[in-house]
């Protein structure tokens, strides 16, 4: 018995037990849908509810690792893709912001949800920690924003995850034919590539370089007025740095590209770490929050996620005629849903969808940081009264 209890307090054992169980769960086929790497989230929620704790740095490092690899994969086709679909990417992101903002206003006006709680639900539904940070700056650390975020976050991931897997099946698309519609990768210059020097064969050096530069870029804060600031964060900085590093290709004789055989497993490991930490953190609060506030918050979070992703996909696919997998990639980027991108790559079996995600994610992050300030102004709120803890006592379902 003492040995078993000792294993429960062994952080390394518990972390990798969760990963093992999560990967195994992700392989289970539920009527044609697999959770894939996101199975780690489900297992982490369970083990987190049972008391497992995972240091926050694992989640941060995991997201940076994932997005750096995405950026390094997307870099070669990013500029061409951005030029071809620039206004489509802008419109897709605006669609997300309009849908999310409209749903928040409805939640406040119709369901009488406190604004700080509603904005927290929106941040969770969009899986956007940066938006949560802005809301906390507006209402203070004691606001209910974190509660709403924790409850909606899980559904925010799962809704987009299911969408990118189910839609191609429902449409019965020819995967190879759809991939042929994506922009072609620039042809490599073989002679020039042979002349370059690799720091290490697998290219781990390049990945580490992108993460290092991304962390530096993400640390810069841009003042937005009223005490609010915007920063890309480590994850946002990592994807931009990855794109830049792979687009440059080399510095002098030093090669700055990494092979797919390195980027794919590191990308999967990174998102697994991110889901592990976030699931473990949400586990203890998920059931208690649901019991305390009822299913209304869960339903509102689901509504924000579903309305936003459907609206964004419709704009990308039918208004701007972006190919199916490209439209799904743009939608996951506008939703800032990194785990869903991993699922989409698995469905399409083509890394080129990452460039669509990479084009929308930074724009969406900026928009979701600004959106809480805009909604507060539109609703004409007094932050002093809204952020009072007693305001939560007025909720009844």
Tab-separated table of C-alpha atoms in Angstrom:
chain	number	residue	atom	x	y	z
A	1	UNK	CA	0.000	0.000	0.000
A	2	UNK	CA	2.822	2.370	0.879
A	3	UNK	CA	4.479	1.621	-2.451
A	4	UNK	CA	1.291	2.526	-4.372
A	5	UNK	CA	0.879	5.752	-2.401
A	6	UNK	CA	4.510	6.547	-3.162
A	7	UNK	CA	3.846	6.197	-6.886
A	8	UNK	CA	0.966	8.652	-6.541
A	9	UNK	CA	3.354	11.296	-5.236
A	10	UNK	CA	6.014	10.514	-7.855
A	11	UNK	CA	5.540	13.397	-10.303
A	12	UNK	CA	7.535	11.813	-13.130
A	13	UNK	CA	5.601	8.539	-12.852
A	14	UNK	CA	2.208	10.295	-12.801
A	15	UNK	CA	3.026	12.575	-15.726
A	16	UNK	CA	4.110	9.731	-17.981
A	17	UNK	CA	1.316	7.453	-16.750
A	18	UNK	CA	-1.138	10.143	-17.871
A	19	UNK	CA	0.594	10.445	-21.241
A	20	UNK	CA	0.543	6.661	-21.748
A	21	UNK	CA	-3.151	6.432	-20.822
A	22	UNK	CA	-3.959	9.510	-22.885
A	23	UNK	CA	-2.293	8.226	-26.039
A	24	UNK	CA	-4.018	4.838	-25.591
A	25	UNK	CA	-7.417	6.506	-25.057
A	26	UNK	CA	-6.829	8.693	-28.086
A	27	UNK	CA	-6.594	5.589	-30.295
A	28	UNK	CA	-10.127	4.427	-29.406
A	29	UNK	CA	-12.555	4.890	-32.275
A	30	UNK	CA	-15.835	6.529	-31.220
A	31	UNK	CA	-18.129	6.147	-34.250
A	32	UNK	CA	-15.351	7.181	-36.597
A	33	UNK	CA	-13.890	9.888	-34.341
A	34	UNK	CA	-10.627	9.573	-32.441
A	35	UNK	CA	-9.342	11.994	-29.823
A	36	UNK	CA	-5.769	11.383	-30.898
A	37	UNK	CA	-3.284	13.361	-28.825
A	38	UNK	CA	-6.213	15.188	-27.186
A	39	UNK	CA	-6.922	11.958	-25.326
A	40	UNK	CA	-4.194	13.230	-22.988
A	41	UNK	CA	-6.559	16.060	-22.004
A	42	UNK	CA	-9.262	13.613	-20.932
A	43	UNK	CA	-6.870	11.543	-18.830
A	44	UNK	CA	-5.292	14.669	-17.339
A	45	UNK	CA	-8.738	15.919	-16.277
A	46	UNK	CA	-9.357	12.630	-14.462
A	47	UNK	CA	-5.947	12.444	-12.780
A	48	UNK	CA	-6.090	16.167	-12.010
A	49	UNK	CA	-9.418	15.696	-10.251
A	50	UNK	CA	-7.738	12.965	-8.206
A	51	UNK	CA	-5.006	15.341	-7.073
A	52	UNK	CA	-2.246	15.166	-9.674
A	53	UNK	CA	-0.383	18.441	-10.146
A	54	UNK	CA	1.723	19.392	-13.154
A	55	UNK	CA	4.043	22.442	-13.106
A	56	UNK	CA	2.839	25.293	-15.313
A	57	UNK	CA	6.203	25.454	-17.103
A	58	UNK	CA	5.459	22.081	-18.735
A	59	UNK	CA	2.347	23.486	-20.385
A	60	UNK	CA	4.123	26.658	-21.499
A	61	UNK	CA	7.121	24.762	-22.857
A	62	UNK	CA	4.838	22.237	-24.563
A	63	UNK	CA	2.847	24.929	-26.374
A	64	UNK	CA	6.057	26.650	-27.452
A	65	UNK	CA	7.472	23.355	-28.740
A	66	UNK	CA	4.294	22.590	-30.663
A	67	UNK	CA	3.897	26.033	-32.239
A	68	UNK	CA	7.604	26.344	-33.068
A	69	UNK	CA	7.369	23.068	-35.008
A	70	UNK	CA	4.164	24.285	-36.691
A	71	UNK	CA	5.921	27.495	-37.702
A	72	UNK	CA	8.933	25.622	-39.023
A	73	UNK	CA	6.605	23.386	-41.074
A	74	UNK	CA	4.495	26.285	-42.355
A	75	UNK	CA	7.354	28.650	-43.194
A	76	UNK	CA	8.120	27.530	-46.771
A	77	UNK	CA	4.520	28.122	-47.983
A	78	UNK	CA	3.484	30.830	-45.524
A	79	UNK	CA	4.302	33.953	-47.558
A	80	UNK	CA	2.774	32.602	-50.766
A	81	UNK	CA	-0.330	31.463	-48.908
A	82	UNK	CA	-0.673	34.776	-47.076
A	83	UNK	CA	-0.540	36.740	-50.321
A	84	UNK	CA	-3.123	34.495	-51.974
A	85	UNK	CA	-5.636	34.487	-49.106
A	86	UNK	CA	-4.843	37.620	-47.072
A	87	UNK	CA	-8.356	39.095	-47.030
A	88	UNK	CA	-9.844	35.668	-46.447
A	89	UNK	CA	-7.709	35.244	-43.338
A	90	UNK	CA	-8.701	38.692	-42.069
A	91	UNK	CA	-12.395	38.022	-42.697
A	92	UNK	CA	-12.248	34.573	-41.058
A	93	UNK	CA	-10.718	36.079	-37.941
A	94	UNK	CA	-13.225	38.952	-37.884
A	95	UNK	CA	-16.027	36.379	-38.184
A	96	UNK	CA	-14.756	34.676	-35.032
A	97	UNK	CA	-14.619	37.969	-33.142
A	98	UNK	CA	-18.095	39.056	-34.268
A	99	UNK	CA	-19.644	35.688	-33.390
A	100	UNK	CA	-17.912	35.448	-30.010
A	101	UNK	CA	-18.662	39.072	-29.116
A	102	UNK	CA	-22.305	38.766	-30.160
A	103	UNK	CA	-22.751	35.612	-28.087
A	104	UNK	CA	-21.223	37.288	-25.026
A	105	UNK	CA	-23.604	40.247	-25.370
A	106	UNK	CA	-26.507	37.798	-25.617
A	107	UNK	CA	-25.300	35.931	-22.523
A	108	UNK	CA	-25.154	39.188	-20.563
A	109	UNK	CA	-28.440	40.664	-21.810
A	110	UNK	CA	-30.610	37.541	-21.970
A	111	UNK	CA	-29.130	35.159	-19.411
A	112	UNK	CA	-28.043	37.976	-17.048
A	113	UNK	CA	-24.536	36.576	-16.743
A	114	UNK	CA	-22.031	38.916	-15.027
A	115	UNK	CA	-19.766	40.413	-17.658
A	116	UNK	CA	-16.499	39.224	-16.123
A	117	UNK	CA	-17.860	35.663	-15.965
A	118	UNK	CA	-19.163	35.852	-19.561
A	119	UNK	CA	-15.806	37.128	-20.844
A	120	UNK	CA	-14.047	34.319	-19.001
A	121	UNK	CA	-16.354	31.795	-20.673
A	122	UNK	CA	-15.525	33.382	-24.036
A	123	UNK	CA	-11.776	33.125	-23.383
A	124	UNK	CA	-12.182	29.444	-22.496
A	125	UNK	CA	-14.397	28.709	-25.501
A	126	UNK	CA	-11.748	30.330	-27.713
A	127	UNK	CA	-8.956	28.549	-25.753
A	128	UNK	CA	-7.258	31.967	-25.566
A	129	UNK	CA	-5.318	32.556	-22.338
A	130	UNK	CA	-4.307	36.034	-23.557
A	131	UNK	CA	-7.976	37.071	-23.634
A	132	UNK	CA	-8.412	35.790	-20.070
A	133	UNK	CA	-5.412	37.878	-18.996
A	134	UNK	CA	-7.016	41.018	-20.458
A	135	UNK	CA	-10.276	40.315	-18.644
A	136	UNK	CA	-8.430	39.869	-15.363
A	137	UNK	CA	-6.672	43.191	-15.912
A	138	UNK	CA	-10.063	44.840	-16.421
A	139	UNK	CA	-11.866	43.264	-13.477
A	140	UNK	CA	-9.083	42.245	-11.102
A	141	UNK	CA	-7.721	38.862	-10.074
A	142	UNK	CA	-10.706	38.176	-7.826
A	143	UNK	CA	-13.161	38.304	-10.715
A	144	UNK	CA	-15.117	35.256	-11.874
A	145	UNK	CA	-13.344	35.212	-15.240
A	146	UNK	CA	-11.101	32.291	-14.273
A	147	UNK	CA	-14.118	30.204	-13.291
A	148	UNK	CA	-15.757	30.717	-16.664
A	149	UNK	CA	-12.507	30.033	-18.497
A	150	UNK	CA	-11.868	26.751	-16.689
A	151	UNK	CA	-15.335	25.418	-17.433
A	152	UNK	CA	-15.497	26.426	-21.105
A	153	UNK	CA	-11.903	25.585	-22.006
A	154	UNK	CA	-12.379	21.824	-22.253
A	155	UNK	CA	-15.374	22.130	-24.571
A	156	UNK	CA	-13.536	24.787	-26.572
A	157	UNK	CA	-10.888	22.201	-27.441
A	158	UNK	CA	-13.229	19.258	-27.957
A	159	UNK	CA	-15.733	21.155	-30.153
A	160	UNK	CA	-13.144	22.186	-32.751
A	161	UNK	CA	-11.443	18.793	-32.479
A	162	UNK	CA	-14.697	17.035	-33.384
A	163	UNK	CA	-15.534	19.579	-36.099
A	164	UNK	CA	-12.315	19.117	-38.081
A	165	UNK	CA	-12.681	15.340	-37.922
A	166	UNK	CA	-16.409	14.994	-38.562
A	167	UNK	CA	-16.899	17.531	-41.358
A	168	UNK	CA	-14.668	15.768	-43.932
A	169	UNK	CA	-16.413	12.481	-43.079
A	170	UNK	CA	-19.904	13.997	-43.405
A	171	UNK	CA	-18.963	15.580	-46.736
A	172	UNK	CA	-17.310	12.320	-47.855
A	173	UNK	CA	-14.398	14.259	-49.308
A	174	UNK	CA	-11.562	12.807	-51.319
A	175	UNK	CA	-8.604	13.653	-49.071
A	176	UNK	CA	-6.009	13.432	-51.834
A	177	UNK	CA	-8.092	15.639	-54.136
A	178	UNK	CA	-8.585	18.253	-51.419
A	179	UNK	CA	-4.872	18.278	-50.625
A	180	UNK	CA	-4.139	18.925	-54.296
A	181	UNK	CA	-6.013	22.233	-53.935
A	182	UNK	CA	-3.588	23.476	-51.258
A	183	UNK	CA	-0.658	25.703	-52.352
A	184	UNK	CA	2.405	23.805	-53.470
A	185	UNK	CA	5.603	24.002	-51.442
A	186	UNK	CA	8.447	25.953	-53.088
A	187	UNK	CA	10.950	23.669	-54.773
A	188	UNK	CA	14.171	23.283	-52.790
A	189	UNK	CA	17.421	24.275	-54.408
A	190	UNK	CA	19.311	21.028	-54.136
A	191	UNK	CA	22.760	22.385	-54.883
A	192	UNK	CA	22.494	25.126	-52.298
A	193	UNK	CA	21.109	22.759	-49.638
A	194	UNK	CA	24.070	20.398	-49.998
A	195	UNK	CA	26.483	23.226	-49.291
A	196	UNK	CA	24.916	24.081	-45.927
A	197	UNK	CA	26.253	22.912	-42.575
A	198	UNK	CA	23.959	21.176	-40.076
A	199	UNK	CA	24.604	21.869	-36.398
A	200	UNK	CA	22.979	18.528	-35.610
A	201	UNK	CA	21.560	15.940	-37.963
A	202	UNK	CA	17.975	15.744	-36.653
A	203	UNK	CA	17.589	19.550	-36.556
A	204	UNK	CA	16.779	19.822	-32.842
A	205	UNK	CA	19.091	22.857	-32.765
A	206	UNK	CA	16.750	24.662	-35.181
A	207	UNK	CA	13.699	23.872	-33.049
A	208	UNK	CA	15.434	25.135	-29.914
A	209	UNK	CA	16.525	28.278	-31.749
A	210	UNK	CA	12.933	28.992	-32.831
A	211	UNK	CA	11.629	28.512	-29.280
A	212	UNK	CA	14.365	30.735	-27.824
A	213	UNK	CA	13.634	33.535	-30.319
A	214	UNK	CA	9.885	33.023	-29.820
A	215	UNK	CA	10.176	33.418	-26.056
A	216	UNK	CA	12.121	36.636	-26.600
A	217	UNK	CA	9.580	37.965	-29.105
A	218	UNK	CA	6.659	36.931	-26.919
A	219	UNK	CA	8.035	38.815	-23.918
A	220	UNK	CA	7.577	42.230	-25.551
A	221	UNK	CA	4.420	44.024	-24.402
A	222	UNK	CA	2.586	46.579	-26.500
A	223	UNK	CA	0.468	49.084	-24.514
A	224	UNK	CA	-3.124	49.331	-25.761
A	225	UNK	CA	-4.263	52.145	-23.484
A	226	UNK	CA	-6.283	52.033	-20.304
A	227	UNK	CA	-3.675	49.869	-18.609
A	228	UNK	CA	-4.166	46.965	-21.051
A	229	UNK	CA	-1.225	45.478	-22.924
A	230	UNK	CA	-0.800	42.981	-25.739
A	231	UNK	CA	1.936	40.411	-26.166
A	232	UNK	CA	2.239	37.372	-28.387
A	233	UNK	CA	3.266	35.266	-25.411
A	234	UNK	CA	5.709	32.397	-25.666
A	235	UNK	CA	3.427	30.337	-27.918
A	236	UNK	CA	2.537	33.159	-30.309
A	237	UNK	CA	6.165	34.220	-30.450
A	238	UNK	CA	7.246	30.640	-31.165
A	239	UNK	CA	5.046	30.235	-34.246
A	240	UNK	CA	6.205	33.586	-35.682
A	241	UNK	CA	9.843	32.725	-34.950
A	242	UNK	CA	9.420	29.272	-36.513
A	243	UNK	CA	8.005	30.795	-39.692
A	244	UNK	CA	10.806	33.368	-39.835
A	245	UNK	CA	13.602	30.861	-39.182
A	246	UNK	CA	12.404	28.358	-41.795
A	247	UNK	CA	11.701	31.119	-44.334
A	248	UNK	CA	15.238	32.435	-43.965
A	249	UNK	CA	16.532	28.889	-44.382
A	250	UNK	CA	20.125	29.529	-43.449
A	251	UNK	CA	22.543	32.020	-41.945
A	252	UNK	CA	25.757	31.883	-43.899
A	253	UNK	CA	26.616	28.215	-44.139
A	254	UNK	CA	24.449	27.190	-41.171
A	255	UNK	CA	21.241	25.366	-42.127
A	256	UNK	CA	18.068	26.597	-40.372
A	257	UNK	CA	15.552	23.974	-41.448
A	258	UNK	CA	14.550	20.752	-39.722
A	259	UNK	CA	13.276	17.538	-41.356
A	260	UNK	CA	9.681	16.379	-41.021
A	261	UNK	CA	10.930	13.266	-39.207
A	262	UNK	CA	11.984	15.557	-36.353
A	263	UNK	CA	9.193	18.142	-36.454
A	264	UNK	CA	6.284	15.670	-36.344
A	265	UNK	CA	7.189	13.763	-33.134
A	266	UNK	CA	8.323	16.949	-31.355
A	267	UNK	CA	5.118	18.693	-32.411
A	268	UNK	CA	3.018	15.832	-31.017
A	269	UNK	CA	5.002	15.703	-27.790
A	270	UNK	CA	4.670	19.459	-27.341
A	271	UNK	CA	0.889	19.514	-27.658
A	272	UNK	CA	0.669	16.486	-25.342
A	273	UNK	CA	2.597	18.400	-22.651
A	274	UNK	CA	0.320	21.409	-23.117
A	275	UNK	CA	-2.854	19.320	-22.784
A	276	UNK	CA	-1.390	17.417	-19.841
A	277	UNK	CA	-0.746	20.549	-17.807
A	278	UNK	CA	-4.003	22.298	-18.698
A	279	UNK	CA	-6.103	19.219	-18.090
A	280	UNK	CA	-4.492	18.595	-14.708
A	281	UNK	CA	-5.065	22.233	-13.736
A	282	UNK	CA	-8.726	22.173	-14.808
A	283	UNK	CA	-9.512	18.765	-13.264
A	284	UNK	CA	-10.054	19.830	-9.626
A	285	UNK	CA	-12.281	22.771	-10.637
A	286	UNK	CA	-14.260	21.235	-13.478
A	287	UNK	CA	-16.783	19.166	-11.508
A	288	UNK	CA	-17.078	21.634	-8.602
A	289	UNK	CA	-17.617	24.583	-10.939
A	290	UNK	CA	-20.254	22.668	-12.879
A	291	UNK	CA	-22.030	21.797	-9.627
A	292	UNK	CA	-21.857	25.380	-8.354
A	293	UNK	CA	-23.029	27.217	-11.464
A	294	UNK	CA	-25.082	24.564	-13.219
A	295	UNK	CA	-25.026	23.611	-16.858
A	296	UNK	CA	-25.828	27.130	-18.087
A	297	UNK	CA	-22.161	28.146	-18.228
A	298	UNK	CA	-21.314	24.954	-20.083
A	299	UNK	CA	-24.099	25.573	-22.598
A	300	UNK	CA	-23.059	29.188	-23.148
A	301	UNK	CA	-19.460	28.107	-23.673
A	302	UNK	CA	-20.622	25.462	-26.142
A	303	UNK	CA	-22.736	28.073	-27.940
A	304	UNK	CA	-19.803	30.486	-28.252
A	305	UNK	CA	-17.534	27.734	-29.619
A	306	UNK	CA	-20.041	26.305	-32.092
A	307	UNK	CA	-21.389	29.612	-33.434
A	308	UNK	CA	-17.880	31.041	-33.812
A	309	UNK	CA	-16.329	28.079	-35.621
A	310	UNK	CA	-19.331	27.600	-37.948
A	311	UNK	CA	-19.436	31.297	-38.850
A	312	UNK	CA	-15.684	31.444	-39.441
A	313	UNK	CA	-15.659	28.270	-41.538
A	314	UNK	CA	-18.565	29.522	-43.662
A	315	UNK	CA	-16.757	32.795	-44.375
A	316	UNK	CA	-13.483	31.071	-45.276
A	317	UNK	CA	-15.007	28.285	-47.342
A	318	UNK	CA	-17.971	29.848	-49.115
A	319	UNK	CA	-17.224	33.577	-49.242
A	320	UNK	CA	-13.485	33.441	-49.992
A	321	UNK	CA	-13.444	29.984	-51.587
A	322	UNK	CA	-10.505	28.712	-49.539
A	323	UNK	CA	-10.046	24.932	-50.070
A	324	UNK	CA	-11.716	22.693	-47.486
A	325	UNK	CA	-8.636	21.783	-45.448
A	326	UNK	CA	-7.314	25.326	-45.784
A	327	UNK	CA	-10.630	26.700	-44.476
A	328	UNK	CA	-10.488	24.286	-41.544
A	329	UNK	CA	-6.881	25.310	-40.860
A	330	UNK	CA	-7.853	28.996	-40.919
A	331	UNK	CA	-10.777	28.271	-38.581
A	332	UNK	CA	-8.565	26.466	-36.052
A	333	UNK	CA	-6.132	29.393	-36.218
A	334	UNK	CA	-8.884	31.967	-35.709
A	335	UNK	CA	-10.112	29.877	-32.746
A	336	UNK	CA	-6.484	29.716	-31.462
A	337	UNK	CA	-7.158	25.979	-31.060
A	338	UNK	CA	-3.695	24.427	-31.278
A	339	UNK	CA	-4.780	20.852	-30.368
A	340	UNK	CA	-7.330	20.895	-33.185
A	341	UNK	CA	-4.629	21.777	-35.699
A	342	UNK	CA	-2.841	18.604	-34.681
A	343	UNK	CA	-6.052	16.655	-35.317
A	344	UNK	CA	-6.536	18.379	-38.681
A	345	UNK	CA	-3.015	17.443	-39.774
A	346	UNK	CA	-3.873	13.871	-38.845
A	347	UNK	CA	-7.077	13.952	-40.923
A	348	UNK	CA	-5.564	15.656	-43.987
A	349	UNK	CA	-2.215	13.860	-43.654
A	350	UNK	CA	-0.615	17.038	-44.987
A	351	UNK	CA	1.444	19.608	-43.070
A	352	UNK	CA	0.503	22.403	-45.476
A	353	UNK	CA	-2.690	23.088	-43.508
A	354	UNK	CA	-0.419	24.500	-40.791
A	355	UNK	CA	0.273	27.590	-42.912
A	356	UNK	CA	-3.450	28.475	-42.818
A	357	UNK	CA	-3.478	28.136	-39.031
A	358	UNK	CA	-0.288	30.188	-38.760
A	359	UNK	CA	-1.792	33.021	-40.819
A	360	UNK	CA	-4.872	33.441	-38.606
A	361	UNK	CA	-3.618	32.606	-35.097
A	362	UNK	CA	-1.592	35.788	-34.432
A	363	UNK	CA	-4.356	38.029	-35.874
A	364	UNK	CA	-6.970	36.256	-33.748
A	365	UNK	CA	-4.832	36.569	-30.626
A	366	UNK	CA	-4.630	40.341	-31.104
A	367	UNK	CA	-8.379	40.525	-31.686
A	368	UNK	CA	-9.261	38.402	-28.659
A	369	UNK	CA	-7.027	40.554	-26.458
A	370	UNK	CA	-8.764	43.743	-27.625
A	371	UNK	CA	-12.297	42.278	-27.658
A	372	UNK	CA	-12.963	42.369	-23.867
A	373	UNK	CA	-12.171	46.100	-23.808
A	374	UNK	CA	-14.508	46.648	-26.765
A	375	UNK	CA	-17.349	44.651	-25.204
A	376	UNK	CA	-17.051	46.534	-21.921
A	377	UNK	CA	-17.311	49.814	-23.848
A	378	UNK	CA	-20.288	48.595	-25.924
A	379	UNK	CA	-22.190	47.390	-22.873
A	380	UNK	CA	-21.457	50.670	-21.074
A	381	UNK	CA	-20.429	48.984	-17.852
A	382	UNK	CA	-19.166	50.206	-14.534
A	383	UNK	CA	-16.233	47.927	-13.832
A	384	UNK	CA	-16.325	48.734	-10.131
A	385	UNK	CA	-19.796	47.278	-9.712
A	386	UNK	CA	-19.492	44.385	-12.102
A	387	UNK	CA	-16.340	43.045	-10.540
A	388	UNK	CA	-17.746	42.897	-7.007
A	389	UNK	CA	-17.557	39.321	-5.695
A	390	UNK	CA	-21.150	39.599	-4.414
A	391	UNK	CA	-22.292	39.942	-8.005
A	392	UNK	CA	-21.831	36.177	-8.394
A	393	UNK	CA	-24.431	35.602	-5.734
A	394	UNK	CA	-27.054	37.021	-8.095
A	395	UNK	CA	-26.711	34.125	-10.520
A	396	UNK	CA	-29.548	31.630	-10.454
A	397	UNK	CA	-30.400	28.848	-12.852
